Coordinates of C-alpha atoms in Angstrom, one line a residue:
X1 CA 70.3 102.6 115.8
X2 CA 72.0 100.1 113.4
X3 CA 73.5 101.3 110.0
X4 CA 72.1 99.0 108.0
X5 CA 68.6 99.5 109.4
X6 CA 66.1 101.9 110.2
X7 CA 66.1 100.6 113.8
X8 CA 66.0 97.6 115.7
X9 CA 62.7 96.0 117.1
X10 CA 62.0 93.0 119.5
X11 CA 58.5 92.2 119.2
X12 CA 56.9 90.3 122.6
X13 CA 53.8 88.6 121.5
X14 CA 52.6 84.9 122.7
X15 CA 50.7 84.7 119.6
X16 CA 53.7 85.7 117.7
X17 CA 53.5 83.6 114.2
X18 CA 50.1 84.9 113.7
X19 CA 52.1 88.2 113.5
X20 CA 54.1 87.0 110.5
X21 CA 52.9 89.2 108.1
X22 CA 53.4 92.2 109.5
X23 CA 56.9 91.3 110.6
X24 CA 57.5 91.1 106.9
X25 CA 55.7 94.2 106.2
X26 CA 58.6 96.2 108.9
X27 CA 61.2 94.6 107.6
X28 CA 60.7 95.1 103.9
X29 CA 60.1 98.5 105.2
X30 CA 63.7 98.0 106.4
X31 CA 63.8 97.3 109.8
X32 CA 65.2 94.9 111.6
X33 CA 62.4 92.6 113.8
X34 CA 63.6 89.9 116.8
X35 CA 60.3 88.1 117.8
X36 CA 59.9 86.2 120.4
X37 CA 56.7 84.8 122.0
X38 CA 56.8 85.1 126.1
X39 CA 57.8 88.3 128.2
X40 CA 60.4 85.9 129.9
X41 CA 62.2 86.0 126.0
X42 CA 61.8 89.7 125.8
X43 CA 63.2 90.4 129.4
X44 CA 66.6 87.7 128.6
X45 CA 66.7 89.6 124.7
X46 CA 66.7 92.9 126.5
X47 CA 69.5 92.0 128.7
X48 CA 72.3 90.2 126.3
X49 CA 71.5 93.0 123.2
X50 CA 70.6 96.5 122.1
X51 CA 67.2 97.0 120.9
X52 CA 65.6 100.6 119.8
X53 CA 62.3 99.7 120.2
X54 CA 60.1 97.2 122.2
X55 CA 56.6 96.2 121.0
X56 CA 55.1 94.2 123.6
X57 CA 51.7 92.1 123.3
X58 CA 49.7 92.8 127.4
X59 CA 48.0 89.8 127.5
X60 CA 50.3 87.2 127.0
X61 CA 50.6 83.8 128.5
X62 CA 53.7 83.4 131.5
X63 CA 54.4 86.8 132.4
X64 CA 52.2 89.7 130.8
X65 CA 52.2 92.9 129.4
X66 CA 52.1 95.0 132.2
X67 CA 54.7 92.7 134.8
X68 CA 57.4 92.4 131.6
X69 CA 57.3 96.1 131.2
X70 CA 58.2 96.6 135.0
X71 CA 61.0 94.3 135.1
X72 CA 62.7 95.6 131.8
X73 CA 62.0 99.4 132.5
X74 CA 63.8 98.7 135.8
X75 CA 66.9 97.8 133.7
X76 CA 66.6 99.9 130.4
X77 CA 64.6 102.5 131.5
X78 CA 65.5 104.6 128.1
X79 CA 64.1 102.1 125.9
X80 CA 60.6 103.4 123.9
X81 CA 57.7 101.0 124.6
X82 CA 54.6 100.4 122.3
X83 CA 51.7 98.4 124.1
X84 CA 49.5 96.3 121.9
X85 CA 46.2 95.1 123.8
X86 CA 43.0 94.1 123.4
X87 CA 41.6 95.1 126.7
X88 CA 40.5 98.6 126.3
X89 CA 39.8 99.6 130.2
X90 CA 40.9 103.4 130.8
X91 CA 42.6 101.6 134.4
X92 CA 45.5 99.1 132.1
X93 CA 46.2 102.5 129.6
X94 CA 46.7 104.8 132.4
X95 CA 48.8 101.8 134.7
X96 CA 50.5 101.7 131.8
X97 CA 51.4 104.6 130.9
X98 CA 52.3 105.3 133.9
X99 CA 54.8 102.6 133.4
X100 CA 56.3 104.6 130.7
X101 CA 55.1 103.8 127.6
X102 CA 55.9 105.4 124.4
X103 CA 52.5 104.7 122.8
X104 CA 49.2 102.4 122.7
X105 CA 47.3 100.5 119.9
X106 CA 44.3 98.3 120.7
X107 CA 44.0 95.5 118.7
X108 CA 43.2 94.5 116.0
X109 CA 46.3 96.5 114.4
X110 CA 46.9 96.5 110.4
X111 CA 50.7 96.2 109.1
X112 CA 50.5 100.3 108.6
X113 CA 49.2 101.1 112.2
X114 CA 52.7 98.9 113.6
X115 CA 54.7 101.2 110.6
X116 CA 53.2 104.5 111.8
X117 CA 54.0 103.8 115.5
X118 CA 57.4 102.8 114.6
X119 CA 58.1 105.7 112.7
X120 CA 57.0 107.9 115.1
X121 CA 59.0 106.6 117.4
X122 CA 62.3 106.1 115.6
X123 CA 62.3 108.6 113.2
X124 CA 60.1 111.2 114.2
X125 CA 62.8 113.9 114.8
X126 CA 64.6 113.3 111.7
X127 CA 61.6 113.2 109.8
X128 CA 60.5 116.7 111.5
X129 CA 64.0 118.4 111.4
X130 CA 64.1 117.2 107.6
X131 CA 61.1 119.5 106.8
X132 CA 62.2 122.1 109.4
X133 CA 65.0 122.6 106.9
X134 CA 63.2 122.4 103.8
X135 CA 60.6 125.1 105.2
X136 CA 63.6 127.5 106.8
X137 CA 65.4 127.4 103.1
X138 CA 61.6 127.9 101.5
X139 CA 61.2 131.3 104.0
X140 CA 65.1 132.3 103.3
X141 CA 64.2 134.5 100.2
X142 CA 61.2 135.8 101.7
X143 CA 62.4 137.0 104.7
X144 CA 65.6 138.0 102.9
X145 CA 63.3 140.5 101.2
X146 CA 61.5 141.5 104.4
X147 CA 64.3 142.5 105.7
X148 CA 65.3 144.6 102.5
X149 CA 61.7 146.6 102.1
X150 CA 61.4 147.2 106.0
X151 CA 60.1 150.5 106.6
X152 CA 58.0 150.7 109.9
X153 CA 58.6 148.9 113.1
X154 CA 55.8 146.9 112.8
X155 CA 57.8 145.3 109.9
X156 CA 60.9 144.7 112.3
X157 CA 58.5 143.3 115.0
X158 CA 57.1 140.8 112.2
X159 CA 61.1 139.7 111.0
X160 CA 62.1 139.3 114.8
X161 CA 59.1 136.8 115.3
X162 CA 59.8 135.2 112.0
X163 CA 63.5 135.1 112.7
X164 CA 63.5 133.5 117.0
X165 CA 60.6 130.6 115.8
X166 CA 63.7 129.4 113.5
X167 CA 65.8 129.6 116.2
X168 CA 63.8 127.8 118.8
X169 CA 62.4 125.1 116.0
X170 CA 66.2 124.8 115.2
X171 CA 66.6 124.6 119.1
X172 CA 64.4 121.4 119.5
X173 CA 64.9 119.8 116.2
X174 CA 68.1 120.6 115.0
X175 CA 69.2 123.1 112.1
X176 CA 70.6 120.5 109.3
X177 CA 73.5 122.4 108.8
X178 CA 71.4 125.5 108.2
X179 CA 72.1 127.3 111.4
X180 CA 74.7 129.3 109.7
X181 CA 72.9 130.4 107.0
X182 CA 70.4 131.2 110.2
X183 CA 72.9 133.4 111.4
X184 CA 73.9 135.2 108.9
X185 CA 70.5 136.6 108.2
X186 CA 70.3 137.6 111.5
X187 CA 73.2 139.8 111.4
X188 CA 72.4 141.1 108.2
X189 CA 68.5 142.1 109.6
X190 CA 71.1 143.7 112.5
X191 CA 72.3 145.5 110.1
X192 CA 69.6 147.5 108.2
X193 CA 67.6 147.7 111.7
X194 CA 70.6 149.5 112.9
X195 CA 70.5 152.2 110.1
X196 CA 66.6 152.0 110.5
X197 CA 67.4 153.2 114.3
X198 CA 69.7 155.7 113.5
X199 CA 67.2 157.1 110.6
X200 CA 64.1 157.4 112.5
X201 CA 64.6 157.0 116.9
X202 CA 65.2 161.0 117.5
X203 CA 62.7 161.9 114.9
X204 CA 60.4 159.5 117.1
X205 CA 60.8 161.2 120.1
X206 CA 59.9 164.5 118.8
X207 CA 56.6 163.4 116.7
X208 CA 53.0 162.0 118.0
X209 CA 53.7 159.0 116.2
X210 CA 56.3 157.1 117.3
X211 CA 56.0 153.0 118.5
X212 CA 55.1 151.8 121.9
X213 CA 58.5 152.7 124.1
X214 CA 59.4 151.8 127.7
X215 CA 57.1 154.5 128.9
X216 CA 53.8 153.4 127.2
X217 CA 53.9 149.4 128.6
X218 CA 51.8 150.2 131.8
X219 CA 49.3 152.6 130.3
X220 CA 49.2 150.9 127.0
X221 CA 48.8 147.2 128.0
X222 CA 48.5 146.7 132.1
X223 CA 46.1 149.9 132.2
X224 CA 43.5 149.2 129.6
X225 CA 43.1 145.8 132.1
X226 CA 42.7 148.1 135.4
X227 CA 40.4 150.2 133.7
X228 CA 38.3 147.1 133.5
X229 CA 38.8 146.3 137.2
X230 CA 40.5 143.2 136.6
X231 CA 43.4 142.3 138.5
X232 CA 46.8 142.2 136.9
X233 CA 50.1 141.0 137.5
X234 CA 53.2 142.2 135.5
X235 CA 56.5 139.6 135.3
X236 CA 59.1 141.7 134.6
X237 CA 62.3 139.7 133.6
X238 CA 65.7 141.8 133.3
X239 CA 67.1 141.5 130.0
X240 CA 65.0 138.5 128.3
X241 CA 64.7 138.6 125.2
X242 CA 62.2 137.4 122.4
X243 CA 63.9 134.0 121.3
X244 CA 64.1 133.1 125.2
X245 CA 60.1 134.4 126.1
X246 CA 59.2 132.3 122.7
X247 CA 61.6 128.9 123.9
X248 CA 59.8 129.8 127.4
X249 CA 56.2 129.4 125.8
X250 CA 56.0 125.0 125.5
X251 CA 56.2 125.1 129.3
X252 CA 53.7 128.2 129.8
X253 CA 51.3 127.1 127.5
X254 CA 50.9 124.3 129.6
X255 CA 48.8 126.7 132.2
X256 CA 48.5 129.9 130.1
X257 CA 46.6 130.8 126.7
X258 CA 49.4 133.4 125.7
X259 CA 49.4 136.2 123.2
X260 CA 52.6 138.0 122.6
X261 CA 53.8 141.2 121.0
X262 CA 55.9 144.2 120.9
X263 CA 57.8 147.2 122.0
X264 CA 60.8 149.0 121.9
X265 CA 63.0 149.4 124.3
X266 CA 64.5 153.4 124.6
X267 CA 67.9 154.0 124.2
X268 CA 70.7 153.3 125.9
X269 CA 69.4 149.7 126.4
X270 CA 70.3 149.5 129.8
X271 CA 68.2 148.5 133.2
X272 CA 68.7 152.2 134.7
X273 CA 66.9 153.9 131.6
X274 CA 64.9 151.5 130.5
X275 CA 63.1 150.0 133.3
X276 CA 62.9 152.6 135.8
X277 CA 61.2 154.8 132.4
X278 CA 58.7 151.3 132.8
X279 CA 57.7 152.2 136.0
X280 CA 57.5 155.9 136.3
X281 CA 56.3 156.1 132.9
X282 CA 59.0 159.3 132.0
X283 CA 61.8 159.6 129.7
X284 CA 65.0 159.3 131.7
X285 CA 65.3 163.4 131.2
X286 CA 61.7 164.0 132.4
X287 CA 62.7 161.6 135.4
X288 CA 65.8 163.8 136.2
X289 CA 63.3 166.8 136.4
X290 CA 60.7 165.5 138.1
X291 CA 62.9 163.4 140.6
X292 CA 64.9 166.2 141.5
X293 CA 65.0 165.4 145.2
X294 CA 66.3 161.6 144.4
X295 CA 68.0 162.2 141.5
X296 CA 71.7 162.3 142.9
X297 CA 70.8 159.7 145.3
X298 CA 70.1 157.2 142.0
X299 CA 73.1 158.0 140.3
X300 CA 75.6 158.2 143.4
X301 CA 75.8 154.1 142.8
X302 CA 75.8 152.8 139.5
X303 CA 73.9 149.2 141.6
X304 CA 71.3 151.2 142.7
X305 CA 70.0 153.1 140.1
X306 CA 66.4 151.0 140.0
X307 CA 65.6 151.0 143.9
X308 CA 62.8 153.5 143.9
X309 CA 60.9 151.7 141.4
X310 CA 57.8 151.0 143.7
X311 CA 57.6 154.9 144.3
X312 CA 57.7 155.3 140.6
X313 CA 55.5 152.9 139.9
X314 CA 52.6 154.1 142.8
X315 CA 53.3 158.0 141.2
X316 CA 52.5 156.9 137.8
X317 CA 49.2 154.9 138.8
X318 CA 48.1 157.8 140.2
X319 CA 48.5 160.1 137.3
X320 CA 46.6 157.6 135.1
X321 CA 43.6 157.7 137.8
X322 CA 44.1 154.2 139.3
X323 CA 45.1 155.8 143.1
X324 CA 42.2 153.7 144.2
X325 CA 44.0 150.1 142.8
X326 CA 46.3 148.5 145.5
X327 CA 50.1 147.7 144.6
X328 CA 52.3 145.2 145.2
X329 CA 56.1 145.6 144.0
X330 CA 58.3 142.7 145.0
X331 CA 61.9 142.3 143.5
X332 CA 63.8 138.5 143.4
X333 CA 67.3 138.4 143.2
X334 CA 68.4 135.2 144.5
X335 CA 67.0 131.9 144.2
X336 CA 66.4 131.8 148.2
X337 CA 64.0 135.1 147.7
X338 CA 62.3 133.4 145.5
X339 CA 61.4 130.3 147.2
X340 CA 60.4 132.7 149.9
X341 CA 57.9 134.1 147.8
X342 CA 56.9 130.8 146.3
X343 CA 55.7 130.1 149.4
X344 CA 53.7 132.8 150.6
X345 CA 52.4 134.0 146.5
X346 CA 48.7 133.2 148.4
X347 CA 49.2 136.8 150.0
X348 CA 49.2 138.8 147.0
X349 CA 46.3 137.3 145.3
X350 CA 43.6 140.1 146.1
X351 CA 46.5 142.8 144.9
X352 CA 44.9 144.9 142.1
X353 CA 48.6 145.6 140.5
X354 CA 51.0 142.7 141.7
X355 CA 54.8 143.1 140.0
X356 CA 57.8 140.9 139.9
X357 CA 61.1 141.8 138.8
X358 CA 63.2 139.1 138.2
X359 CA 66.8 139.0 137.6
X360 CA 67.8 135.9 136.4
X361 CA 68.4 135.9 133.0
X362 CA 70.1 139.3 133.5
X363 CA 72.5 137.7 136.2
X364 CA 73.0 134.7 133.9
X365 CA 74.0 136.5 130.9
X366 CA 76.7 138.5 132.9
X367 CA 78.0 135.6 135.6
X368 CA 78.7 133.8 132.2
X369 CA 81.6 136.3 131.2
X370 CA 83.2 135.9 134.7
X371 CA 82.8 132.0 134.9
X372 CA 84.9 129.5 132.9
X373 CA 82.2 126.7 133.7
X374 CA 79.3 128.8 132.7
X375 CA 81.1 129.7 129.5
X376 CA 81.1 125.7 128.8
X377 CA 77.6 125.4 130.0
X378 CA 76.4 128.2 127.5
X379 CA 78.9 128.2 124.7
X380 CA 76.2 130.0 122.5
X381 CA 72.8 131.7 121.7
X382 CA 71.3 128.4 122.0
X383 CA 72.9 126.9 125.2
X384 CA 71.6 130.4 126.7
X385 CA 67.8 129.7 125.6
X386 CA 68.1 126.1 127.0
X387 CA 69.6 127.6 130.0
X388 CA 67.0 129.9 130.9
X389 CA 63.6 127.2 129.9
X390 CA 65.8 124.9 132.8
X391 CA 65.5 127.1 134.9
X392 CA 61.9 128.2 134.4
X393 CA 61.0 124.6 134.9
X394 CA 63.2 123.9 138.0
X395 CA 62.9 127.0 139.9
X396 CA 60.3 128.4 142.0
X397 CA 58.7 131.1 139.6
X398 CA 56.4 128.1 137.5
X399 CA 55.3 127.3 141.0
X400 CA 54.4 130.6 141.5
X401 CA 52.6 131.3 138.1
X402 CA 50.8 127.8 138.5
X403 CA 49.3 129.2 141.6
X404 CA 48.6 133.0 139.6
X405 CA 47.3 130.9 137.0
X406 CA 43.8 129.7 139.1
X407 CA 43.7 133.3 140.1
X408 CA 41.4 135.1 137.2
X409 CA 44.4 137.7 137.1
X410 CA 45.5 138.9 133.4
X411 CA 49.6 138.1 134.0
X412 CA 52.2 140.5 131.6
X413 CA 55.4 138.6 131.0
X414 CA 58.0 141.2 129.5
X415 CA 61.6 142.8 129.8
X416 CA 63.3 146.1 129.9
X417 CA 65.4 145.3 127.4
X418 CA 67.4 142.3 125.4
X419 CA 71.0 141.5 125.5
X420 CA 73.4 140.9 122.4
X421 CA 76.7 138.6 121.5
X422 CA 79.6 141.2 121.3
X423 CA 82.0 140.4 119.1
X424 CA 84.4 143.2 118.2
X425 CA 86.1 145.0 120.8
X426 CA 86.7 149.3 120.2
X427 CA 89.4 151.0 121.9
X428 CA 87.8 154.5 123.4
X429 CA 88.9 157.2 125.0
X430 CA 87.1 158.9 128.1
X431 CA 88.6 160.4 131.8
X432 CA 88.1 158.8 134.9
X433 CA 84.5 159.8 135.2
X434 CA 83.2 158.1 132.4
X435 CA 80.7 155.7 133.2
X436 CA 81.1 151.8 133.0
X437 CA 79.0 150.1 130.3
X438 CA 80.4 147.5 127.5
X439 CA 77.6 148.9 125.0
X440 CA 77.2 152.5 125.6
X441 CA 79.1 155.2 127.7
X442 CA 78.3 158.7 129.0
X443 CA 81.1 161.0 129.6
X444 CA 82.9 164.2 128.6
X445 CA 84.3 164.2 125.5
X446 CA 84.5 160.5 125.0
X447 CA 85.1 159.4 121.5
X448 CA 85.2 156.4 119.5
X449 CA 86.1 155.1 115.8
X450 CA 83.5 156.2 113.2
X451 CA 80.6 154.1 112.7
X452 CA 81.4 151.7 115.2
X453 CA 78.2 153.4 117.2
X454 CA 76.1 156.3 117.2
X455 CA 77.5 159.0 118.8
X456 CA 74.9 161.7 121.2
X457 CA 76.2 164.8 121.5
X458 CA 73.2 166.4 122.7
X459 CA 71.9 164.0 125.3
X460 CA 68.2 166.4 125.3
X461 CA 67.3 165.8 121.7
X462 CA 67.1 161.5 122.6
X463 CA 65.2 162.4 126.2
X464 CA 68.9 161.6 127.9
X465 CA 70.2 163.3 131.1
X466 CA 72.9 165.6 131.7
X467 CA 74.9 164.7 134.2
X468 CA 77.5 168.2 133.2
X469 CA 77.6 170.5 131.0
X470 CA 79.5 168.1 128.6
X471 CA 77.8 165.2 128.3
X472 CA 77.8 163.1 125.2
X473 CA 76.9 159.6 124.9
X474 CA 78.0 156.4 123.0
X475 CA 75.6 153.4 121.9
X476 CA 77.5 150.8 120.2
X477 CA 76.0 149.0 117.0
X478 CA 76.4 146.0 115.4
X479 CA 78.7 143.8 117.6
X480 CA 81.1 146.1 119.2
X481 CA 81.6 146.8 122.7
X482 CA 83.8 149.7 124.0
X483 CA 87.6 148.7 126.0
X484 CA 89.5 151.3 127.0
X485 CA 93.4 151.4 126.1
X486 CA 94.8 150.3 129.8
X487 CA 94.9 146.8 129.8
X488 CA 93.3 146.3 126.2
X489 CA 93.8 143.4 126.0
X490 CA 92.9 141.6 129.0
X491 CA 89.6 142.9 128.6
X492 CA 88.9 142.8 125.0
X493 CA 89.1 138.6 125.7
X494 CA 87.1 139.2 128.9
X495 CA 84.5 140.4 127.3
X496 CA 84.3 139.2 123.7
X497 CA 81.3 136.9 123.2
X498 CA 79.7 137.5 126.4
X499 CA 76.1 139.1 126.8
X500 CA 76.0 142.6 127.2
X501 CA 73.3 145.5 126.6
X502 CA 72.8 148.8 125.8
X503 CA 73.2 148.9 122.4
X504 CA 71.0 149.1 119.0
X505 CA 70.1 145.6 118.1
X506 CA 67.0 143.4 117.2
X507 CA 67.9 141.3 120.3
X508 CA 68.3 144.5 122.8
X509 CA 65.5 146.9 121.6
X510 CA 62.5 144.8 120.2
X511 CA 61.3 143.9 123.4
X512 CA 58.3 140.7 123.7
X513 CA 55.6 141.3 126.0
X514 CA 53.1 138.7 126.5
X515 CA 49.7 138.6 127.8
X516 CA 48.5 135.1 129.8
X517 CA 45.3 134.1 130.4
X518 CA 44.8 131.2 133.1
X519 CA 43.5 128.3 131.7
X520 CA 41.9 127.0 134.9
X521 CA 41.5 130.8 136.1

């Protein structure tokens, strides 16, 4: 766009000088207007110049509308396109729209029906991200004191919604320089949800009143809908998190009328706790004592602590009276899986309880820390939201809720847990046995700095495991992620600012689940 105007505009009309006035009327609006009276002019224009914006007249003289659009769309296919026309036949608007055009008046048009179009053409994002700004720096003070006065989760549900629609609004229309200030607020509602955790999760556990946890999403959202004998299909997404299921919600809107809420994730935030207490419906210590038999077998490989999810799953629909409803349990893990299933989705359809774990955004987020490239691709919180909407609209599993979408089911879109941007590396110290994770570790006598994380000594009072007679666990807070001494510092840059879980943040523990209804169901 030129400097010294609001944009550039060859007008194509072969009645052109009865257009005068409203020439004058954009250009003492302070654009700059070429016209020219034959499509043959526009198409010659086009080629020798730069133009932002092409208002072109479909029933001209020579050439028309329709046959100068082809030929310059061919060459500048970029370029935005209003059609003018008095021939209001639903064929010429869809043939040319099809064609690519940015917009379509009928005449007779007034000066202020050209301005309009223009603007929202030229300027529409700039005019959007200006208030975007102005409406983010109105809700800074209020949700400043939100975050202040929080005293229920219900209030922490309410800032994390407020807090991701900034993010994906800033996502799409840009932040205006406000996307530090943006940040900051987020890590300063990390920061007093963090003491809010550490105040209130064990007393939780032990009360009748504690919020919606892993081991209430089946009976408190998928089994109200089999109690009514409708069929039901839960999307379960490894480690998305509430700013990527909102950025997700443009492109499954599009088949879906969606409602989204909340639940927290248990603690540690990790796949082996969180989502197999999902599907059997147990706190990881009642697991251990009611999966005696398999216990050992889960925890000999740290990879293969979730693989007896479909028995889990089957046990616990039994004990909620549902041994009657039919189950499918199908897990993707590479992309050629799921174009397998893409392709045969028609099976499942008669399923009473059809589930889909997906690892995706879970394999993303960690690939990225090993990958130079990826680091490039997703230098940042946004890159990662962008990341993950690409590939819901390239991949197979739009195809496959498209197809679910026709079906009548209820669909569940949710997570096990989040995933945070670590920061700070901590130097711990734990034997050869301690366990693996970057946000939390389980071990003998493993210790870390004070207040760099909360610190379990007795694993029963948060519904933990033993795994000895000694076991203690670490959950790392705010940014932190635990390095070992031996080669500190080849690790500490490994690992700082990639995506890790199992720690206490908004973005690990307040988990979005969302309900879809088909809209041609």
């Amino acid at each position: 766009m030129s400097k010294d105007s609001r944009g550039t505009i060859l007008w194509a009309d072969d009645e052109i000088d009865m257009l005068k006035a409203h020439i004058l009327y954009l250009q003492d609006k302070g654009y700059k207007v070429t016209p020219v009276n034959s499509g043959e002019d526009a198409i010659q224009l086009c080629n020798e110049g730069h133009f932002d914006l092409l208002l072109l007249d479909e029933m001209m003289t020579g050439l028309d509308g329709l046959s100068t659009l082809k030929h310059i769309k061919d060459k500048h296919p970029a370029l935005p396109v209003i059609m003018i026309t008095k021939n209001e036949e639903e064929w010429l608007m869809e043939e040319a729209i099809a064609s690519q055009i940015t917009n379509y008046l009928t005449k007779p048009v007034n000066p202020s029906q050209i301005l309009i179009a223009c603007k929202n053409v030229l300027e529409s994002r700039k005019i959007q991200s200006d208030r975007v700004a102005e409406d983010y720096l109105k809700s800074f003070q209020k949700i400043a004191e939100q975050i202040e006065q929080a005293i229920s989760i219900e209030d922490w549900y309410s800032i994390t919604d407020k807090l991701t629609d900034w993010l994906v609004k800033f996502d799409s229309l840009g932040d205006q320089g406000l996307g530090q200030l943006l940040e900051e607020q987020w890590k300063e509602a990390n920061q007093q949800f963090t003491k809010f955790i550490e105040t209130n999760y064990e007393d939780w556990l032990h009360s009748e009143k504690k919020p919606l946890m892993s081991p209430d999403v089946i009976p408190s959202w998928l089994g109200k809908n089999l109690q009514s004998d409708k069929k039901v299909v839960l999307v379960l997404m490894d480690c998305l998190r509430a700013d990527h299921l909102k950025a997700m919600t443009n492109q499954l809107s599009q088949v879906f009328h969606i409602k989204t809420d909340y639940y927290l994730s248990i603690l540690p935030t990790a796949t082996p706790y969180s989502r197999n207490a999902i599907f059997s419906g147990y706190y990881p210590n009642q697991l251990q004592k009611e999966y005696s038999d398999i216990w050992q077998k889960m925890w000999q490989d740290e990879h293969s602590m979730n693989r007896f999810e479909d028995r889990f799953l089957r046990d616990q629909l039994d004990r909620l009276g549902f041994e009657s409803k039919s189950t499918h349990y199908h897990k993707i893990i590479t992309y050629e899986e799921g174009n397998k299933l893409a392709n045969r989705i028609g099976e499942f359809k008669e399923v009473d309880f059809l589930v889909l774990v997906i690892n995706f955004v879970d394999i993303l987020g960690h690939s990225r820390s090993e990958s130079d490239i990826l680091q490039e691709m997703l230098p940042d919180e946004s890159a990662y939201r962008k990341a993950v909407c690409a590939w819901l609209e390239n991949a197979w599993l739009m195809d496959v809720l498209e197809e679910i979408s026709t079906w009548g089911h209820t669909v569940f879109i949710t997570s096990d847990h989040g995933s945070t941007m670590v920061t700070k590396p901590v130097q711990i110290k734990g034997d050869r046995d301690t366990s693996t994770g970057i946000r939390y570790k389980y071990g003998k006598n493993i210790k870390m700095p004070d207040k760099t994380g909360l610190t379990i000594p007795d694993p029963e009072r948060y519904f933990l495991p033993k795994h000895d007679i000694n076991t203690n666990y670490l959950i790392a807070k705010s940014g932190n992620y635990f390095i070992y001494p031996n080669e500190y510092h080849k690790f500490a840059n490994r690992y700082k600012n990639s995506f890790q879980h199992g720690g206490i943040s908004l973005e690990e523990m307040v988990v979005p689940i969302a309900e879809l209804n088909g809209k041609n169901g």
